[in-house]
PDB file of C-alpha atoms in Angstrom:
ATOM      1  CA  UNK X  60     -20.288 -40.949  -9.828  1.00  0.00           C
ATOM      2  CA  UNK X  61     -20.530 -44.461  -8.007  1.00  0.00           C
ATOM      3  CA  UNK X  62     -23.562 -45.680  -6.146  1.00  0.00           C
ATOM      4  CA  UNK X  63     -22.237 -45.307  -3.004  1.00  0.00           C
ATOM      5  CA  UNK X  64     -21.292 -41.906  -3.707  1.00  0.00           C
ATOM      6  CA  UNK X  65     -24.939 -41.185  -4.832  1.00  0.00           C
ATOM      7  CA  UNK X  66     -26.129 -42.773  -1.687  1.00  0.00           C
ATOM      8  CA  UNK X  67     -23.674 -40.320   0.540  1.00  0.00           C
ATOM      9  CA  UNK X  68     -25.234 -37.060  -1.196  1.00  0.00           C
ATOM     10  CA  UNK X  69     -28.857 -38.506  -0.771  1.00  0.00           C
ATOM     11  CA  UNK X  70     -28.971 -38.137   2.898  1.00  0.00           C
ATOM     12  CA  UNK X  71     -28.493 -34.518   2.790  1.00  0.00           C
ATOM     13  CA  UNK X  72     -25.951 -31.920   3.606  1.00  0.00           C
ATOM     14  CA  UNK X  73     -26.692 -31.507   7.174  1.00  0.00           C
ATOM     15  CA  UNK X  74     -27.428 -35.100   7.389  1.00  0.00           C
ATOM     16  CA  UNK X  75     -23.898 -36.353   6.522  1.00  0.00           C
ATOM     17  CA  UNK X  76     -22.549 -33.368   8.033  1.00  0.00           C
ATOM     18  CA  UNK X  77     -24.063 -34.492  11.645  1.00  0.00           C
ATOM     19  CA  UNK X  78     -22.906 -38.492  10.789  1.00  0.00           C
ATOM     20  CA  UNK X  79     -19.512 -36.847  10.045  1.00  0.00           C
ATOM     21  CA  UNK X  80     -19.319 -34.352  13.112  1.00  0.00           C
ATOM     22  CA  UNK X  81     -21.014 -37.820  15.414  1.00  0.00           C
ATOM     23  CA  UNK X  82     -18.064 -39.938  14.283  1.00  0.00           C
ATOM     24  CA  UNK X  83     -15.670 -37.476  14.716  1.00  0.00           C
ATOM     25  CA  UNK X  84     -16.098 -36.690  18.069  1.00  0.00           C
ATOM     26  CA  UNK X  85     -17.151 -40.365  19.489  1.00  0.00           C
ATOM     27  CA  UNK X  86     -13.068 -41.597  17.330  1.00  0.00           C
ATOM     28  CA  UNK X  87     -11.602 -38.150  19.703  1.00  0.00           C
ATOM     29  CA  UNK X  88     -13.445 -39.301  22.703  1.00  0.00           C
ATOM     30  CA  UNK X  89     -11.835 -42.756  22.609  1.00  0.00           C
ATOM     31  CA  UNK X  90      -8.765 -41.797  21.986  1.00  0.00           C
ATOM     32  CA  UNK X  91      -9.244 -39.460  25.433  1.00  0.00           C
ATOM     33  CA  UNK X  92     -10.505 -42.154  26.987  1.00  0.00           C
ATOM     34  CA  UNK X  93      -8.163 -44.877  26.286  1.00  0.00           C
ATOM     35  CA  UNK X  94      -5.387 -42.459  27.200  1.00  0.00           C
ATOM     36  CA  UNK X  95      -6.388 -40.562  30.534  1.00  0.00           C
ATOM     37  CA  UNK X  96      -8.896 -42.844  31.743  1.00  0.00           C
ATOM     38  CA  UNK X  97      -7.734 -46.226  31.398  1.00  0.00           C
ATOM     39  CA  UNK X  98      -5.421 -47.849  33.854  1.00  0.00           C
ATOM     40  CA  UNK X  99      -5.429 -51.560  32.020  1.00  0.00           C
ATOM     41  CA  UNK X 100      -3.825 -52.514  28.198  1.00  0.00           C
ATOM     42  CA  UNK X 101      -6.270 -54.530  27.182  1.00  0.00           C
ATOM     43  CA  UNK X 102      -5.375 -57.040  23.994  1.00  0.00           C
ATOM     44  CA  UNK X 103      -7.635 -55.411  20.871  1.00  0.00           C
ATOM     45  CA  UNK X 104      -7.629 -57.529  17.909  1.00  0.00           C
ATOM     46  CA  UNK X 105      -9.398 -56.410  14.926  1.00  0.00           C
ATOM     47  CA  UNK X 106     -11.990 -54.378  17.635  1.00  0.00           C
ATOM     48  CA  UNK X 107     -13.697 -51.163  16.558  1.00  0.00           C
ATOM     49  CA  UNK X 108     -14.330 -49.144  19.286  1.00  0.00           C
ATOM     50  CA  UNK X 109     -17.230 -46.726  18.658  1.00  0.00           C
ATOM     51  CA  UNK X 110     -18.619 -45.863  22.283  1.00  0.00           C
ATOM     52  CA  UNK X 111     -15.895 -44.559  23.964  1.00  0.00           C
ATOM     53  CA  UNK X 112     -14.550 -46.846  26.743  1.00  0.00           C
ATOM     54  CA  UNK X 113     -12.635 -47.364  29.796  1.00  0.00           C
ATOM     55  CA  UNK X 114     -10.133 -49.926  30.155  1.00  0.00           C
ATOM     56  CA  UNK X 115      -9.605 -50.815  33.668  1.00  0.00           C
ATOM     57  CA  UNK X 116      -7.874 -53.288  36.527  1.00  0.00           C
ATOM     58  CA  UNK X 117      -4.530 -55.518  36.813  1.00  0.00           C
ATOM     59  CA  UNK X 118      -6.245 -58.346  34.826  1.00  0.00           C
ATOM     60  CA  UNK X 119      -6.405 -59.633  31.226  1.00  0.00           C
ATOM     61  CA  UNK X 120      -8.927 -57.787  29.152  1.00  0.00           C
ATOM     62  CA  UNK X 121      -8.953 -59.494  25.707  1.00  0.00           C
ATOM     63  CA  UNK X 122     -11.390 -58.451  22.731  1.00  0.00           C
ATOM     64  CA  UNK X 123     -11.010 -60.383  19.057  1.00  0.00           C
ATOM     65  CA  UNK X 124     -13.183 -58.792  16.097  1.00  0.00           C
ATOM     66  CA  UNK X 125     -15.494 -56.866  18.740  1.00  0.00           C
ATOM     67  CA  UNK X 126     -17.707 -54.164  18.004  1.00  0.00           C
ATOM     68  CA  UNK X 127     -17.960 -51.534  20.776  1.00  0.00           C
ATOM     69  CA  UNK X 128     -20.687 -49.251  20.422  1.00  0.00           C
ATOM     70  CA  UNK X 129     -23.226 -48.304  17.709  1.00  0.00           C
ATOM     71  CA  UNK X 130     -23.120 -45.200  16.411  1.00  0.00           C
ATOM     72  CA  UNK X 131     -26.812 -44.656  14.942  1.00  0.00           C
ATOM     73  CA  UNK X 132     -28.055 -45.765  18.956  1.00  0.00           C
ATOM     74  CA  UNK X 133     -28.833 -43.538  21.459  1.00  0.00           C
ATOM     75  CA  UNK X 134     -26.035 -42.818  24.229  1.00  0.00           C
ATOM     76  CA  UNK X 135     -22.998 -42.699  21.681  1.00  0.00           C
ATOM     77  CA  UNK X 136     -22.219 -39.368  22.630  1.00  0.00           C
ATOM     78  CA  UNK X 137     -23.850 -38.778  26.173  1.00  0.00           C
ATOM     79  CA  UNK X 138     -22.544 -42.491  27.402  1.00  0.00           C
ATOM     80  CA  UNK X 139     -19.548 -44.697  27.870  1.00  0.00           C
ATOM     81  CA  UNK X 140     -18.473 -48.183  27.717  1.00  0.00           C
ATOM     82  CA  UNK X 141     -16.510 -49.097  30.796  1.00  0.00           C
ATOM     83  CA  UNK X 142     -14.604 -53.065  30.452  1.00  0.00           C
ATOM     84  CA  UNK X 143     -13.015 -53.765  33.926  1.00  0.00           C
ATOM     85  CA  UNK X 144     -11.004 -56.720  34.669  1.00  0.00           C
ATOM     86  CA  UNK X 145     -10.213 -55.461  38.367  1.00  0.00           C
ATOM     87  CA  UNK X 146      -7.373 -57.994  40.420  1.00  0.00           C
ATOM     88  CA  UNK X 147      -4.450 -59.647  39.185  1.00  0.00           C
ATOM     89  CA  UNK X 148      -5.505 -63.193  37.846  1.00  0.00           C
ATOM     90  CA  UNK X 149      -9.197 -61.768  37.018  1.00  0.00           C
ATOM     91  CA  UNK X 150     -10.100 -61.898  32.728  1.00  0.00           C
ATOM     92  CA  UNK X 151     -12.799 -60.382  30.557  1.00  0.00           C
ATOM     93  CA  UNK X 152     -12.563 -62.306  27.628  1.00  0.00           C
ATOM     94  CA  UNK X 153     -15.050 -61.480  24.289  1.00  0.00           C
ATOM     95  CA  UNK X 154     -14.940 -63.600  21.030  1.00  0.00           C
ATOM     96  CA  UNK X 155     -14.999 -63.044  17.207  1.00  0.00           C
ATOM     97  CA  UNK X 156     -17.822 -61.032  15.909  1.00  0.00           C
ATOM     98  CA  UNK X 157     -19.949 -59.771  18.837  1.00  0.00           C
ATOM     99  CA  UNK X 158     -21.434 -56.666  19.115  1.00  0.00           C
ATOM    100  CA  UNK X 159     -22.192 -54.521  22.377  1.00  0.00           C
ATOM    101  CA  UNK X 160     -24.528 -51.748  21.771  1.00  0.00           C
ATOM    102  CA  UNK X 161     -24.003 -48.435  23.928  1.00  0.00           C
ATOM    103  CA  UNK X 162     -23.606 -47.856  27.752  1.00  0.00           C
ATOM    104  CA  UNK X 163     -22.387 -51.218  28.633  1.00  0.00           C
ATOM    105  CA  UNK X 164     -20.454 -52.468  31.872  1.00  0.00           C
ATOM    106  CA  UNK X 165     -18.545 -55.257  31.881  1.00  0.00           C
ATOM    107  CA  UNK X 166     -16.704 -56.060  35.418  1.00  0.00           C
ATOM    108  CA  UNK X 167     -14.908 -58.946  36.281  1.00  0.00           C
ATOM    109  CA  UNK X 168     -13.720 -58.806  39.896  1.00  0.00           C
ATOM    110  CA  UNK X 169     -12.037 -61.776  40.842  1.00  0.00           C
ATOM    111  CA  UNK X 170     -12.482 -64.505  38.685  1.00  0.00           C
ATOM    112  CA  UNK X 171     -13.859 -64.194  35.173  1.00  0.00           C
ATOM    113  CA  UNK X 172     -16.251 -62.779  32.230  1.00  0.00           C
ATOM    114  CA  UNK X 173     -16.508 -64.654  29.198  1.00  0.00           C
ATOM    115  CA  UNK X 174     -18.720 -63.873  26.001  1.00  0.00           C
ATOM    116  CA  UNK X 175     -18.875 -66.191  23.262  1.00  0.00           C
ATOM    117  CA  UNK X 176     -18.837 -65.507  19.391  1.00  0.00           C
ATOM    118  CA  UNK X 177     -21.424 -63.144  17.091  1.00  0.00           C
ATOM    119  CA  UNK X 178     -23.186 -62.537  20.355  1.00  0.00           C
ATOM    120  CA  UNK X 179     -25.692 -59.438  19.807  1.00  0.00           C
ATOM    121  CA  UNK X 180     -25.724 -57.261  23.082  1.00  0.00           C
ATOM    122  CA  UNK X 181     -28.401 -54.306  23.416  1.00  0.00           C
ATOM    123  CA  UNK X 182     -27.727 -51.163  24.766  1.00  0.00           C
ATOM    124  CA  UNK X 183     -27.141 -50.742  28.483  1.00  0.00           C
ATOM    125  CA  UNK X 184     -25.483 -53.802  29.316  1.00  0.00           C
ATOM    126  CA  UNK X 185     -24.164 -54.879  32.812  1.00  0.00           C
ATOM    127  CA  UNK X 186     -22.138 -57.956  33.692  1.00  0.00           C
ATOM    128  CA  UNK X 187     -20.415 -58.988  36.656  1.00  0.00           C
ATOM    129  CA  UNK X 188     -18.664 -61.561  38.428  1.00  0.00           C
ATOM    130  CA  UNK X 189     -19.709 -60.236  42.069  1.00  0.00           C
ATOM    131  CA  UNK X 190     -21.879 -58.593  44.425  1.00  0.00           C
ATOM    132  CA  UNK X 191     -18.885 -56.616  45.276  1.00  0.00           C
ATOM    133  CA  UNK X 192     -19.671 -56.563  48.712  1.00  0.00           C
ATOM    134  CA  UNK X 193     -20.889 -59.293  51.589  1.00  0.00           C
ATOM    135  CA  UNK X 194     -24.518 -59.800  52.132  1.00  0.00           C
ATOM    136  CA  UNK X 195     -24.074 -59.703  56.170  1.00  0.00           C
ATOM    137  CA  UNK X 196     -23.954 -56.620  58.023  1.00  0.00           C
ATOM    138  CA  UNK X 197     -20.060 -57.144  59.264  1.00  0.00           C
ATOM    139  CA  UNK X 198     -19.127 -58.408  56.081  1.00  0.00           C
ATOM    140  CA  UNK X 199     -20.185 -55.126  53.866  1.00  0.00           C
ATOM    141  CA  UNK X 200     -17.053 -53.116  54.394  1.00  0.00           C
ATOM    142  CA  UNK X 201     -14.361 -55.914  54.416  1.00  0.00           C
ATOM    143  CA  UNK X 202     -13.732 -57.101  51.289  1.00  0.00           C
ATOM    144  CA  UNK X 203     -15.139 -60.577  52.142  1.00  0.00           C
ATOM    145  CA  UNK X 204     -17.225 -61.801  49.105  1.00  0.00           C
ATOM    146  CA  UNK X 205     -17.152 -64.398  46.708  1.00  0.00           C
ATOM    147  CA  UNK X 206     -16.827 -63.957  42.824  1.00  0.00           C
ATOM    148  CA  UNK X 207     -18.044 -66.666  40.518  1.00  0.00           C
ATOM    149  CA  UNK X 208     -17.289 -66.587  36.985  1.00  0.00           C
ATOM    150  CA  UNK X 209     -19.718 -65.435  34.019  1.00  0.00           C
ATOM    151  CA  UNK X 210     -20.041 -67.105  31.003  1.00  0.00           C
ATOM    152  CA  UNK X 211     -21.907 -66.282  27.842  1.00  0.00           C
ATOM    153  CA  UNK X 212     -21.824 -69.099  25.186  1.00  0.00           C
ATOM    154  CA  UNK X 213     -21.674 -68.558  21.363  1.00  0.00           C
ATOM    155  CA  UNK X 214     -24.581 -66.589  19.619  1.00  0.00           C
ATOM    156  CA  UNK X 215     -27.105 -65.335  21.897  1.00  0.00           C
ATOM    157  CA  UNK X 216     -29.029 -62.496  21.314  1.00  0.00           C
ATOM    158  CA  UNK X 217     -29.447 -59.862  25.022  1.00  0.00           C
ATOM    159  CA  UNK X 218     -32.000 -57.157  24.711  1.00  0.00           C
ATOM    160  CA  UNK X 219     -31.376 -53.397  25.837  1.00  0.00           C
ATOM    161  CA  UNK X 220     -31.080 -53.233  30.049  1.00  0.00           C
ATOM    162  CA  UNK X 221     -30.099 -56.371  30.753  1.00  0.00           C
ATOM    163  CA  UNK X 222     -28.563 -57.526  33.744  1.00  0.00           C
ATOM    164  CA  UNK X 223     -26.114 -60.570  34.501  1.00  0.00           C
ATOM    165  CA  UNK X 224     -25.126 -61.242  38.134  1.00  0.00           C
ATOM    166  CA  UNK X 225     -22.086 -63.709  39.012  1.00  0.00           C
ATOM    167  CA  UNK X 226     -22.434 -67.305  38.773  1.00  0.00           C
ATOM    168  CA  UNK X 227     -24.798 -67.318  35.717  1.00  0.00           C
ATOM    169  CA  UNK X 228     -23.780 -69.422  32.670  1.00  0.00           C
ATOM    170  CA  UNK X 229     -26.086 -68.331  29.463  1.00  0.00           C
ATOM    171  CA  UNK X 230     -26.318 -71.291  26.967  1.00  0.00           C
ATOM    172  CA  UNK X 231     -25.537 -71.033  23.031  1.00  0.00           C
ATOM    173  CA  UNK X 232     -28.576 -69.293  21.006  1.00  0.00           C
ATOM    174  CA  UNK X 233     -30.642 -68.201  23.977  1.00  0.00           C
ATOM    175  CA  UNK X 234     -32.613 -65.006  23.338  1.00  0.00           C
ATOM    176  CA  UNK X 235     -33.014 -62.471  27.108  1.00  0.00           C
ATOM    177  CA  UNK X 236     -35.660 -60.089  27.154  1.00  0.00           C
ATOM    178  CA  UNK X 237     -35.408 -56.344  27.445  1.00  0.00           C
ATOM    179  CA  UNK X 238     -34.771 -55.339  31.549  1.00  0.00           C
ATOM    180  CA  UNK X 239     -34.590 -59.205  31.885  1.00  0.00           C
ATOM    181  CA  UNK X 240     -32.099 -59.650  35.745  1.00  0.00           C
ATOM    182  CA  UNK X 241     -30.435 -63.047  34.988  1.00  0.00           C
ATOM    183  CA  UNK X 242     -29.367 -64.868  38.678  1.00  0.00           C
ATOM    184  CA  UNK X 243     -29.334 -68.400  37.093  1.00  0.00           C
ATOM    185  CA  UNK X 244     -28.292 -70.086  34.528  1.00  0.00           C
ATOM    186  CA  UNK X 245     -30.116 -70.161  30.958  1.00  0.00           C
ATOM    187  CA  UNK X 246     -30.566 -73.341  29.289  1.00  0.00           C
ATOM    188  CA  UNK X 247     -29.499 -73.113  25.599  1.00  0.00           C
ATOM    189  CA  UNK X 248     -31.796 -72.486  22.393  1.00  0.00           C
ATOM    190  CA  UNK X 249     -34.323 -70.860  25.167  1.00  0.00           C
ATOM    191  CA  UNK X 250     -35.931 -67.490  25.543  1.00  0.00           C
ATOM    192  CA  UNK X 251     -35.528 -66.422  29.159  1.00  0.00           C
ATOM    193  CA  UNK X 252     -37.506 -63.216  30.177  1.00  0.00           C
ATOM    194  CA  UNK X 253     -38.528 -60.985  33.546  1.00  0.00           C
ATOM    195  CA  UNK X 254     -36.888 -60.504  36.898  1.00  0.00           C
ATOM    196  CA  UNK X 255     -35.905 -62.746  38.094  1.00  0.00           C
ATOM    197  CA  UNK X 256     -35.555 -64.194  34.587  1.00  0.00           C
ATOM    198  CA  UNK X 257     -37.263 -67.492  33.577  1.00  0.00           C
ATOM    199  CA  UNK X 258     -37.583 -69.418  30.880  1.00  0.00           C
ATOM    200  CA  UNK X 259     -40.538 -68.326  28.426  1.00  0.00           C
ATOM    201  CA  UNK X 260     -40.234 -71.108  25.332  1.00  0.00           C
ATOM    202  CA  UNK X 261     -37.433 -72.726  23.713  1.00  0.00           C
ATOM    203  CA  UNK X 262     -36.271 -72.548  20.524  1.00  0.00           C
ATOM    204  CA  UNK X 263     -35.204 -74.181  16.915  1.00  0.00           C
ATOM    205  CA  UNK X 264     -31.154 -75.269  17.382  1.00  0.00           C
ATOM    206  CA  UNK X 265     -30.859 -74.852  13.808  1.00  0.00           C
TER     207      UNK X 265
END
């Protein structure tokens, strides 16, 4: 018998079986989703999708080597991902090697959402390019609002609950804090923390 056959029957019966049955029904509930829920094709290279997502919008959704979901997190089965790249000319674009842990929202409304390479996102993730409505009374109902575009550089590390809001450009390495709501932008090799977030220390670019 090989090791990692030894290592499978350690966990258990019921343990594997539950890992199996988990699995199972988080692979079915992507499928479901992708096919009666989604509106938008997005380009999937190389991504495994584990939390089951929507795909949404007349934009350019594009994902290389991206891991969607975690399956040993909490929300896998009660949650969903949900990747929106909502008008015509709008993008959400992710690089190689970044993980998003469960219950994440990614929106870009009418401009762009970029995420860099071997980013690690935690759980309950949202991201967006707008406010989605104006900020004056008249202009709440009427579609005029701006959208500035997102961008989060190569290799930083987001803790579970955090919150992005348009405009914000998060530099390569930075570390945000659990429940952390990011309104400007985050100088790189930092550790930003808090709402609003500031900066709390830098650190090593190496």
């Amino acid at each position: 018998m090989t090791q990692r056959l030894k290592n499978f029957w350690k966990l258990g019966f019921r343990r594997v079986f539950v890992c199996f049955l988990t699995i199972s029904l988080s692979r079915t509930r992507s499928r479901l989703y992708r096919l009666f829920f989604s509106d938008n094709t997005p380009f999937l290279m190389n991504t495994r999708i584990i939390q089951p997502t929507i795909f949404m919008g007349k934009g350019n959704i594009k994902l290389c080597r991206v891991r969607l979901g975690v399956w040993t997190s909490p929300g896998l089965i009660s949650g969903s991902g949900f990747i929106e790249a909502r008008a015509e000319g709008s993008s959400v674009v992710i690089g190689d090697s970044t993980i998003i842990n469960n219950g994440f929202v990614i929106i870009a409304d009418k401009s762009s959402v970029v995420i860099g390479k071997r980013c690690l996102i935690g759980p309950n993730f949202f991201v967006a390019d707008s406010d989605f409505h104006g900020l004056e009374v008249r202009d709440r109902n009427n579609g005029n609002y701006d959208c500035l575009p997102v961008v989060i550089e190569d290799d930083v590390f987001i803790g579970e609950g955090v919150k992005v809001l348009k405009g914000v450009k998060i530099g390569r390495g930075s570390v945000i804090g659990m429940g952390s709501v990011v309104v400007k932008d985050v100088e790189p090799f930092s550790i930003y923390a808090g709402v609003p977030a500031k900066k709390v220390k830098s650190l090593s670019s190496t």
